[in-house]
Amino acid sequence: MQPIIRIIKKFTWADINCVFALDGDMAGYDDDLNDCEVNGNWTPQEKALHEARLKAKAKRRLRKSSSRNSTSDSLSESGELLPGGDSPKGKVNANDRKSRTGKGRGLPKKGGAGGKGVWGAAGMVYEVEEPDAKDPNYDEVAQVSTLYATVVPELDEKLLEKTVNPIVKEYFEHGDTKEVQALLKGLNLGAHKFEFSSLALCLSLEGKASHRELTSRLLSDLLGKELSQADMARAFDKMLKELPELILDTPEAPKMLGQFLARAIADHVLPMAFLDCYKGKVDCVHARAALDRAAVLLSMKREIVRLDNVWGVGGGLRPVKHLVKEMILLLKEYLVSGEVSEAERCLKDLEVPHFHHELVYEAIVMVLESKGDTAIHMMMKLLQSFWKSGLITVDQMNRGFQRVYDELPEICLDVPHAHSIMETFVDLCYQESVITKHLRDTCPSRGRKRFVSEGDGGLVKN
């Protein structure tokens, strides 16, 4: 007995827990310690060691009993004992969120609102928290309401020209000013707004008369919407200064710019006093010519009505009757002067390639109504020149001749010898390769009256 006690005395208080952990090894000493207690032979150290062991043993028993009770039975909110869960007795479910300490009523922690990945109990609504100015993470700039908008960078001069030129050229094709206005709204021209007008004027000077008419309409429609009167004035002022360079590519630039100025003033695109600002202040000869041209046009009678047609009515926008009159006048002037180049220039200025069959029709009708062979040869020469230059296509030539073929019976009422003249003219055109063989063969021929029978020996019948 004494050797065992001496071994225990050598343990310090820090080793008490390690000693009590070995229950199986110390179980044999319980009876000996009880005998020492009965005999009253315990030292103070042995007594304290025994009390500590008893307390540890009681705690272990409490833990075992509480763990068995929590896995088997649980208490309801009213305190009644409820049957345990699905887990077997003595085993703890890893996903069980109930308390295992033996305290509480066995309900889930925090009412089911706690745990990983849980933001609160079901049905809980969080109110918006006002930002606290004393919060270290408080950002004063973030509290201001922010408005987001698309920012379009301003175009520089080089990029402006690359962007505007396709828009203007496409406008010359469709002629819709509203589409141009919509495209300009998506561009940030900034301080270079007037450049759009000057670029449009430059392109129209190099184009046709119809393009210049469309440009005048475009400037009038954009005024007050995308461009101001001051922008228009700056654009024309720039054009007057650049006339010495423009005249290299377009010799008639001063005359055309003067017509643009007169038309712009008539359409109220420019102020009426625009020309007065340049009196006696212009040294450039070409600029003075343009200003004088505009002043002459504005001083003419009924200038507003006349300036609406200063460029003429472009291309297919002209009335059909007007085009027919222009073509008849063209042919009459050609019969008088005999200048094929002038007639070709006038036909190109009309800008109606789809209506050239009318010229062929009117030329043939003039041949049928004329006297002598002069008109036949002159008209054949004119059609031959148009055919070789490609100004009149095969389709337009065929349509013009076919129209005369169809109306020949009515023409014969006014011109009795129309059939014979037509045959002569068609044969001459075929010999000069103006028309095709098929078109010559389809020419109608008037059946002649039979005076002589084929079998009577050539005698005239009574």
PDB file of C-alpha atoms in Angstrom, residues 190-413:
ATOM      1  CA  GLY A 190     -19.246  69.903 -81.600  1.00  0.00           C
ATOM      2  CA  ALA A 191     -17.724  73.128 -82.886  1.00  0.00           C
ATOM      3  CA  HIS A 192     -17.407  71.681 -86.422  1.00  0.00           C
ATOM      4  CA  LYS A 193     -21.117  71.693 -87.238  1.00  0.00           C
ATOM      5  CA  PHE A 194     -20.684  74.150 -90.078  1.00  0.00           C
ATOM      6  CA  GLU A 195     -18.259  71.712 -91.698  1.00  0.00           C
ATOM      7  CA  PHE A 196     -21.175  69.474 -92.667  1.00  0.00           C
ATOM      8  CA  SER A 197     -22.677  72.187 -94.867  1.00  0.00           C
ATOM      9  CA  SER A 198     -19.348  73.029 -96.494  1.00  0.00           C
ATOM     10  CA  LEU A 199     -18.615  69.350 -97.251  1.00  0.00           C
ATOM     11  CA  ALA A 200     -22.077  68.887 -98.764  1.00  0.00           C
ATOM     12  CA  LEU A 201     -21.552  71.961-100.967  1.00  0.00           C
ATOM     13  CA  CYS A 202     -18.148  70.706-102.145  1.00  0.00           C
ATOM     14  CA  LEU A 203     -19.547  67.307-103.125  1.00  0.00           C
ATOM     15  CA  SER A 204     -22.487  68.866-104.968  1.00  0.00           C
ATOM     16  CA  LEU A 205     -20.178  71.159-106.978  1.00  0.00           C
ATOM     17  CA  GLU A 206     -18.459  68.048-108.321  1.00  0.00           C
ATOM     18  CA  GLY A 207     -21.779  66.287-109.022  1.00  0.00           C
ATOM     19  CA  LYS A 208     -24.820  66.853-111.204  1.00  0.00           C
ATOM     20  CA  ALA A 209     -27.440  69.578-111.217  1.00  0.00           C
ATOM     21  CA  SER A 210     -29.819  67.219-109.426  1.00  0.00           C
ATOM     22  CA  HIS A 211     -27.260  66.823-106.637  1.00  0.00           C
ATOM     23  CA  ARG A 212     -27.065  70.586-106.218  1.00  0.00           C
ATOM     24  CA  GLU A 213     -30.831  70.793-106.035  1.00  0.00           C
ATOM     25  CA  LEU A 214     -30.883  68.092-103.363  1.00  0.00           C
ATOM     26  CA  THR A 215     -28.162  69.920-101.422  1.00  0.00           C
ATOM     27  CA  SER A 216     -30.184  73.156-101.411  1.00  0.00           C
ATOM     28  CA  ARG A 217     -33.200  71.258-100.097  1.00  0.00           C
ATOM     29  CA  LEU A 218     -31.086  69.541 -97.455  1.00  0.00           C
ATOM     30  CA  LEU A 219     -29.722  72.831 -96.108  1.00  0.00           C
ATOM     31  CA  SER A 220     -33.221  74.262 -95.968  1.00  0.00           C
ATOM     32  CA  ASP A 221     -34.607  71.247 -94.065  1.00  0.00           C
ATOM     33  CA  LEU A 222     -31.714  71.094 -91.572  1.00  0.00           C
ATOM     34  CA  LEU A 223     -32.020  74.777 -90.643  1.00  0.00           C
ATOM     35  CA  GLY A 224     -33.264  75.157 -87.085  1.00  0.00           C
ATOM     36  CA  LYS A 225     -33.058  71.428 -86.371  1.00  0.00           C
ATOM     37  CA  GLU A 226     -29.433  70.350 -86.607  1.00  0.00           C
ATOM     38  CA  LEU A 227     -27.811  73.493 -88.017  1.00  0.00           C
ATOM     39  CA  SER A 228     -28.326  77.149 -87.184  1.00  0.00           C
ATOM     40  CA  GLN A 229     -28.245  80.172 -89.463  1.00  0.00           C
ATOM     41  CA  ALA A 230     -24.836  81.093 -88.017  1.00  0.00           C
ATOM     42  CA  ASP A 231     -23.505  77.642 -89.005  1.00  0.00           C
ATOM     43  CA  MET A 232     -24.774  78.157 -92.556  1.00  0.00           C
ATOM     44  CA  ALA A 233     -23.112  81.581 -92.744  1.00  0.00           C
ATOM     45  CA  ARG A 234     -19.775  80.142 -91.575  1.00  0.00           C
ATOM     46  CA  ALA A 235     -20.010  77.351 -94.168  1.00  0.00           C
ATOM     47  CA  PHE A 236     -20.604  79.765 -97.076  1.00  0.00           C
ATOM     48  CA  ASP A 237     -17.877  82.074 -95.784  1.00  0.00           C
ATOM     49  CA  LYS A 238     -15.451  79.137 -95.836  1.00  0.00           C
ATOM     50  CA  MET A 239     -16.534  78.227 -99.374  1.00  0.00           C
ATOM     51  CA  LEU A 240     -15.878  81.795-100.576  1.00  0.00           C
ATOM     52  CA  LYS A 241     -12.364  81.658 -99.121  1.00  0.00           C
ATOM     53  CA  GLU A 242     -11.630  78.261-100.719  1.00  0.00           C
ATOM     54  CA  LEU A 243     -12.817  79.223-104.207  1.00  0.00           C
ATOM     55  CA  PRO A 244      -9.249  79.552-105.624  1.00  0.00           C
ATOM     56  CA  GLU A 245      -8.692  75.873-104.799  1.00  0.00           C
ATOM     57  CA  LEU A 246     -12.159  74.703-105.839  1.00  0.00           C
ATOM     58  CA  ILE A 247     -11.865  76.292-109.254  1.00  0.00           C
ATOM     59  CA  LEU A 248      -9.008  73.913-110.102  1.00  0.00           C
ATOM     60  CA  ASP A 249     -11.366  70.924-110.071  1.00  0.00           C
ATOM     61  CA  THR A 250     -14.594  72.775-110.956  1.00  0.00           C
ATOM     62  CA  PRO A 251     -14.022  75.742-113.300  1.00  0.00           C
ATOM     63  CA  GLU A 252     -17.644  76.873-112.904  1.00  0.00           C
ATOM     64  CA  ALA A 253     -17.430  76.889-109.092  1.00  0.00           C
ATOM     65  CA  PRO A 254     -17.913  80.710-108.723  1.00  0.00           C
ATOM     66  CA  LYS A 255     -21.081  80.638-110.801  1.00  0.00           C
ATOM     67  CA  MET A 256     -22.474  77.621-108.946  1.00  0.00           C
ATOM     68  CA  LEU A 257     -21.621  79.045-105.534  1.00  0.00           C
ATOM     69  CA  GLY A 258     -23.370  82.290-106.498  1.00  0.00           C
ATOM     70  CA  GLN A 259     -26.482  80.279-107.353  1.00  0.00           C
ATOM     71  CA  PHE A 260     -26.189  78.463-104.015  1.00  0.00           C
ATOM     72  CA  LEU A 261     -25.996  81.818-102.219  1.00  0.00           C
ATOM     73  CA  ALA A 262     -29.044  83.178-104.030  1.00  0.00           C
ATOM     74  CA  ARG A 263     -31.042  80.012-103.380  1.00  0.00           C
ATOM     75  CA  ALA A 264     -30.043  79.983 -99.694  1.00  0.00           C
ATOM     76  CA  ILE A 265     -31.126  83.596 -99.225  1.00  0.00           C
ATOM     77  CA  ALA A 266     -34.417  82.908-101.030  1.00  0.00           C
ATOM     78  CA  ASP A 267     -35.029  79.893 -98.737  1.00  0.00           C
ATOM     79  CA  HIS A 268     -34.147  82.024 -95.645  1.00  0.00           C
ATOM     80  CA  VAL A 269     -31.201  79.776 -94.903  1.00  0.00           C
ATOM     81  CA  LEU A 270     -28.997  82.890 -94.926  1.00  0.00           C
ATOM     82  CA  PRO A 271     -30.033  86.374 -93.755  1.00  0.00           C
ATOM     83  CA  MET A 272     -30.978  88.921 -96.394  1.00  0.00           C
ATOM     84  CA  ALA A 273     -28.025  91.117 -95.380  1.00  0.00           C
ATOM     85  CA  PHE A 274     -25.466  88.376 -95.974  1.00  0.00           C
ATOM     86  CA  LEU A 275     -24.255  89.864 -99.270  1.00  0.00           C
ATOM     87  CA  ASP A 276     -24.012  93.352 -97.801  1.00  0.00           C
ATOM     88  CA  CYS A 277     -21.351  92.178 -95.345  1.00  0.00           C
ATOM     89  CA  TYR A 278     -18.941  91.514 -98.233  1.00  0.00           C
ATOM     90  CA  LYS A 279     -19.370  94.710-100.220  1.00  0.00           C
ATOM     91  CA  GLY A 280     -15.982  96.313-100.718  1.00  0.00           C
ATOM     92  CA  LYS A 281     -14.265  93.769 -98.455  1.00  0.00           C
ATOM     93  CA  VAL A 282     -13.453  90.969-100.914  1.00  0.00           C
ATOM     94  CA  ASP A 283     -10.159  90.924-102.783  1.00  0.00           C
ATOM     95  CA  CYS A 284     -10.513  87.502-104.447  1.00  0.00           C
ATOM     96  CA  VAL A 285     -11.737  87.746-108.040  1.00  0.00           C
ATOM     97  CA  HIS A 286     -13.581  84.426-107.871  1.00  0.00           C
ATOM     98  CA  ALA A 287     -15.355  85.347-104.631  1.00  0.00           C
ATOM     99  CA  ARG A 288     -16.491  88.655-106.155  1.00  0.00           C
ATOM    100  CA  ALA A 289     -17.827  86.761-109.187  1.00  0.00           C
ATOM    101  CA  ALA A 290     -19.859  84.466-106.947  1.00  0.00           C
ATOM    102  CA  LEU A 291     -21.272  87.379-104.938  1.00  0.00           C
ATOM    103  CA  ASP A 292     -22.156  89.289-108.120  1.00  0.00           C
ATOM    104  CA  ARG A 293     -23.896  86.206-109.531  1.00  0.00           C
ATOM    105  CA  ALA A 294     -26.006  85.899-106.383  1.00  0.00           C
ATOM    106  CA  ALA A 295     -26.862  89.620-106.422  1.00  0.00           C
ATOM    107  CA  VAL A 296     -28.001  89.428-110.074  1.00  0.00           C
ATOM    108  CA  LEU A 297     -30.241  86.433-109.423  1.00  0.00           C
ATOM    109  CA  LEU A 298     -31.829  88.098-106.396  1.00  0.00           C
ATOM    110  CA  SER A 299     -32.488  91.313-108.305  1.00  0.00           C
ATOM    111  CA  MET A 300     -34.433  89.587-111.085  1.00  0.00           C
ATOM    112  CA  LYS A 301     -38.205  89.809-111.210  1.00  0.00           C
ATOM    113  CA  ARG A 302     -40.110  87.034-109.474  1.00  0.00           C
ATOM    114  CA  GLU A 303     -36.775  85.939-108.029  1.00  0.00           C
ATOM    115  CA  ILE A 304     -38.288  83.635-105.419  1.00  0.00           C
ATOM    116  CA  VAL A 305     -40.174  81.574-108.010  1.00  0.00           C
ATOM    117  CA  ARG A 306     -37.232  81.524-110.418  1.00  0.00           C
ATOM    118  CA  LEU A 307     -34.720  80.590-107.733  1.00  0.00           C
ATOM    119  CA  ASP A 308     -36.746  77.554-106.748  1.00  0.00           C
ATOM    120  CA  ASN A 309     -35.758  76.177-110.162  1.00  0.00           C
ATOM    121  CA  VAL A 310     -32.265  77.650-110.286  1.00  0.00           C
ATOM    122  CA  TRP A 311     -30.863  74.144-110.666  1.00  0.00           C
ATOM    123  CA  GLY A 312     -33.814  72.892-112.658  1.00  0.00           C
ATOM    124  CA  VAL A 313     -35.902  69.984-111.470  1.00  0.00           C
ATOM    125  CA  GLY A 314     -33.487  67.100-111.206  1.00  0.00           C
ATOM    126  CA  GLY A 315     -33.885  63.876-113.138  1.00  0.00           C
ATOM    127  CA  GLY A 316     -36.962  61.801-112.558  1.00  0.00           C
ATOM    128  CA  LEU A 317     -38.519  64.525-110.437  1.00  0.00           C
ATOM    129  CA  ARG A 318     -39.417  66.455-113.589  1.00  0.00           C
ATOM    130  CA  PRO A 319     -42.940  66.167-114.995  1.00  0.00           C
ATOM    131  CA  VAL A 320     -43.234  63.978-118.097  1.00  0.00           C
ATOM    132  CA  LYS A 321     -44.713  66.780-120.167  1.00  0.00           C
ATOM    133  CA  HIS A 322     -41.778  69.010-119.295  1.00  0.00           C
ATOM    134  CA  LEU A 323     -39.287  66.322-120.309  1.00  0.00           C
ATOM    135  CA  VAL A 324     -41.074  65.780-123.626  1.00  0.00           C
ATOM    136  CA  LYS A 325     -40.930  69.512-124.376  1.00  0.00           C
ATOM    137  CA  GLU A 326     -37.219  69.625-123.537  1.00  0.00           C
ATOM    138  CA  MET A 327     -36.488  66.710-125.887  1.00  0.00           C
ATOM    139  CA  ILE A 328     -38.500  68.201-128.742  1.00  0.00           C
ATOM    140  CA  LEU A 329     -36.665  71.507-128.289  1.00  0.00           C
ATOM    141  CA  LEU A 330     -33.347  69.629-128.259  1.00  0.00           C
ATOM    142  CA  LEU A 331     -34.132  67.917-131.585  1.00  0.00           C
ATOM    143  CA  LYS A 332     -35.320  71.126-133.242  1.00  0.00           C
ATOM    144  CA  GLU A 333     -32.147  72.950-132.212  1.00  0.00           C
ATOM    145  CA  TYR A 334     -30.088  70.075-133.594  1.00  0.00           C
ATOM    146  CA  LEU A 335     -31.861  70.215-136.974  1.00  0.00           C
ATOM    147  CA  VAL A 336     -31.006  73.900-137.140  1.00  0.00           C
ATOM    148  CA  SER A 337     -27.414  73.834-135.845  1.00  0.00           C
ATOM    149  CA  GLY A 338     -26.354  70.268-136.651  1.00  0.00           C
ATOM    150  CA  GLU A 339     -24.098  70.105-133.541  1.00  0.00           C
ATOM    151  CA  VAL A 340     -24.143  66.568-132.194  1.00  0.00           C
ATOM    152  CA  SER A 341     -21.983  67.400-129.149  1.00  0.00           C
ATOM    153  CA  GLU A 342     -24.380  70.100-127.982  1.00  0.00           C
ATOM    154  CA  ALA A 343     -27.348  67.755-128.339  1.00  0.00           C
ATOM    155  CA  GLU A 344     -25.448  65.109-126.379  1.00  0.00           C
ATOM    156  CA  ARG A 345     -24.678  67.588-123.588  1.00  0.00           C
ATOM    157  CA  CYS A 346     -28.308  68.692-123.352  1.00  0.00           C
ATOM    158  CA  LEU A 347     -29.495  65.094-123.174  1.00  0.00           C
ATOM    159  CA  LYS A 348     -27.065  64.339-120.344  1.00  0.00           C
ATOM    160  CA  ASP A 349     -28.231  67.399-118.414  1.00  0.00           C
ATOM    161  CA  LEU A 350     -31.782  66.038-118.400  1.00  0.00           C
ATOM    162  CA  GLU A 351     -30.533  63.063-116.304  1.00  0.00           C
ATOM    163  CA  VAL A 352     -33.304  60.709-117.376  1.00  0.00           C
ATOM    164  CA  PRO A 353     -31.593  57.648-118.893  1.00  0.00           C
ATOM    165  CA  HIS A 354     -34.761  55.647-118.323  1.00  0.00           C
ATOM    166  CA  PHE A 355     -36.691  58.071-120.560  1.00  0.00           C
ATOM    167  CA  HIS A 356     -34.362  58.149-123.584  1.00  0.00           C
ATOM    168  CA  HIS A 357     -36.813  56.071-125.576  1.00  0.00           C
ATOM    169  CA  GLU A 358     -38.909  59.241-125.801  1.00  0.00           C
ATOM    170  CA  LEU A 359     -36.074  60.979-127.661  1.00  0.00           C
ATOM    171  CA  VAL A 360     -35.933  58.099-130.179  1.00  0.00           C
ATOM    172  CA  TYR A 361     -39.701  58.252-130.619  1.00  0.00           C
ATOM    173  CA  GLU A 362     -39.778  62.028-131.164  1.00  0.00           C
ATOM    174  CA  ALA A 363     -36.831  61.852-133.574  1.00  0.00           C
ATOM    175  CA  ILE A 364     -38.592  59.274-135.788  1.00  0.00           C
ATOM    176  CA  VAL A 365     -41.856  61.242-135.726  1.00  0.00           C
ATOM    177  CA  MET A 366     -39.987  64.368-136.861  1.00  0.00           C
ATOM    178  CA  VAL A 367     -38.484  62.351-139.734  1.00  0.00           C
ATOM    179  CA  LEU A 368     -41.941  61.167-140.803  1.00  0.00           C
ATOM    180  CA  GLU A 369     -43.377  64.688-140.676  1.00  0.00           C
ATOM    181  CA  SER A 370     -40.434  66.355-142.422  1.00  0.00           C
ATOM    182  CA  LYS A 371     -39.978  67.024-146.141  1.00  0.00           C
ATOM    183  CA  GLY A 372     -36.909  65.870-148.023  1.00  0.00           C
ATOM    184  CA  ASP A 373     -34.088  63.570-147.103  1.00  0.00           C
ATOM    185  CA  THR A 374     -32.088  66.032-144.971  1.00  0.00           C
ATOM    186  CA  ALA A 375     -33.940  65.240-141.743  1.00  0.00           C
ATOM    187  CA  ILE A 376     -33.584  61.491-142.400  1.00  0.00           C
ATOM    188  CA  HIS A 377     -29.808  61.610-142.647  1.00  0.00           C
ATOM    189  CA  MET A 378     -29.369  64.075-139.756  1.00  0.00           C
ATOM    190  CA  MET A 379     -31.523  62.048-137.367  1.00  0.00           C
ATOM    191  CA  MET A 380     -29.777  58.851-138.390  1.00  0.00           C
ATOM    192  CA  LYS A 381     -26.435  60.522-137.668  1.00  0.00           C
ATOM    193  CA  LEU A 382     -27.665  61.719-134.247  1.00  0.00           C
ATOM    194  CA  LEU A 383     -28.991  58.298-133.208  1.00  0.00           C
ATOM    195  CA  GLN A 384     -25.787  56.683-134.468  1.00  0.00           C
ATOM    196  CA  SER A 385     -23.698  59.025-132.298  1.00  0.00           C
ATOM    197  CA  PHE A 386     -25.850  58.326-129.216  1.00  0.00           C
ATOM    198  CA  TRP A 387     -25.640  54.585-129.892  1.00  0.00           C
ATOM    199  CA  LYS A 388     -21.851  54.513-130.234  1.00  0.00           C
ATOM    200  CA  SER A 389     -21.288  56.656-127.126  1.00  0.00           C
ATOM    201  CA  GLY A 390     -23.584  54.409-125.072  1.00  0.00           C
ATOM    202  CA  LEU A 391     -25.860  57.303-124.168  1.00  0.00           C
ATOM    203  CA  ILE A 392     -28.857  55.399-125.562  1.00  0.00           C
ATOM    204  CA  THR A 393     -28.942  51.689-124.759  1.00  0.00           C
ATOM    205  CA  VAL A 394     -30.283  48.835-126.882  1.00  0.00           C
ATOM    206  CA  ASP A 395     -33.399  48.606-124.772  1.00  0.00           C
ATOM    207  CA  GLN A 396     -34.198  52.314-125.078  1.00  0.00           C
ATOM    208  CA  MET A 397     -33.565  52.244-128.831  1.00  0.00           C
ATOM    209  CA  ASN A 398     -35.825  49.230-129.346  1.00  0.00           C
ATOM    210  CA  ARG A 399     -38.595  50.711-127.201  1.00  0.00           C
ATOM    211  CA  GLY A 400     -38.518  53.977-129.165  1.00  0.00           C
ATOM    212  CA  PHE A 401     -38.807  52.223-132.565  1.00  0.00           C
ATOM    213  CA  GLN A 402     -41.456  49.833-131.275  1.00  0.00           C
ATOM    214  CA  ARG A 403     -43.614  52.723-130.067  1.00  0.00           C
ATOM    215  CA  VAL A 404     -43.541  54.188-133.566  1.00  0.00           C
ATOM    216  CA  TYR A 405     -44.420  50.774-135.054  1.00  0.00           C
ATOM    217  CA  ASP A 406     -47.464  50.532-132.796  1.00  0.00           C
ATOM    218  CA  GLU A 407     -48.703  54.065-133.564  1.00  0.00           C
ATOM    219  CA  LEU A 408     -47.920  54.025-137.279  1.00  0.00           C
ATOM    220  CA  PRO A 409     -51.578  53.487-138.374  1.00  0.00           C
ATOM    221  CA  GLU A 410     -52.594  56.661-136.512  1.00  0.00           C
ATOM    222  CA  ILE A 411     -49.606  58.598-137.858  1.00  0.00           C
ATOM    223  CA  CYS A 412     -50.646  57.655-141.401  1.00  0.00           C
ATOM    224  CA  LEU A 413     -53.822  59.670-140.954  1.00  0.00           C
TER     225      LEU A 413
END
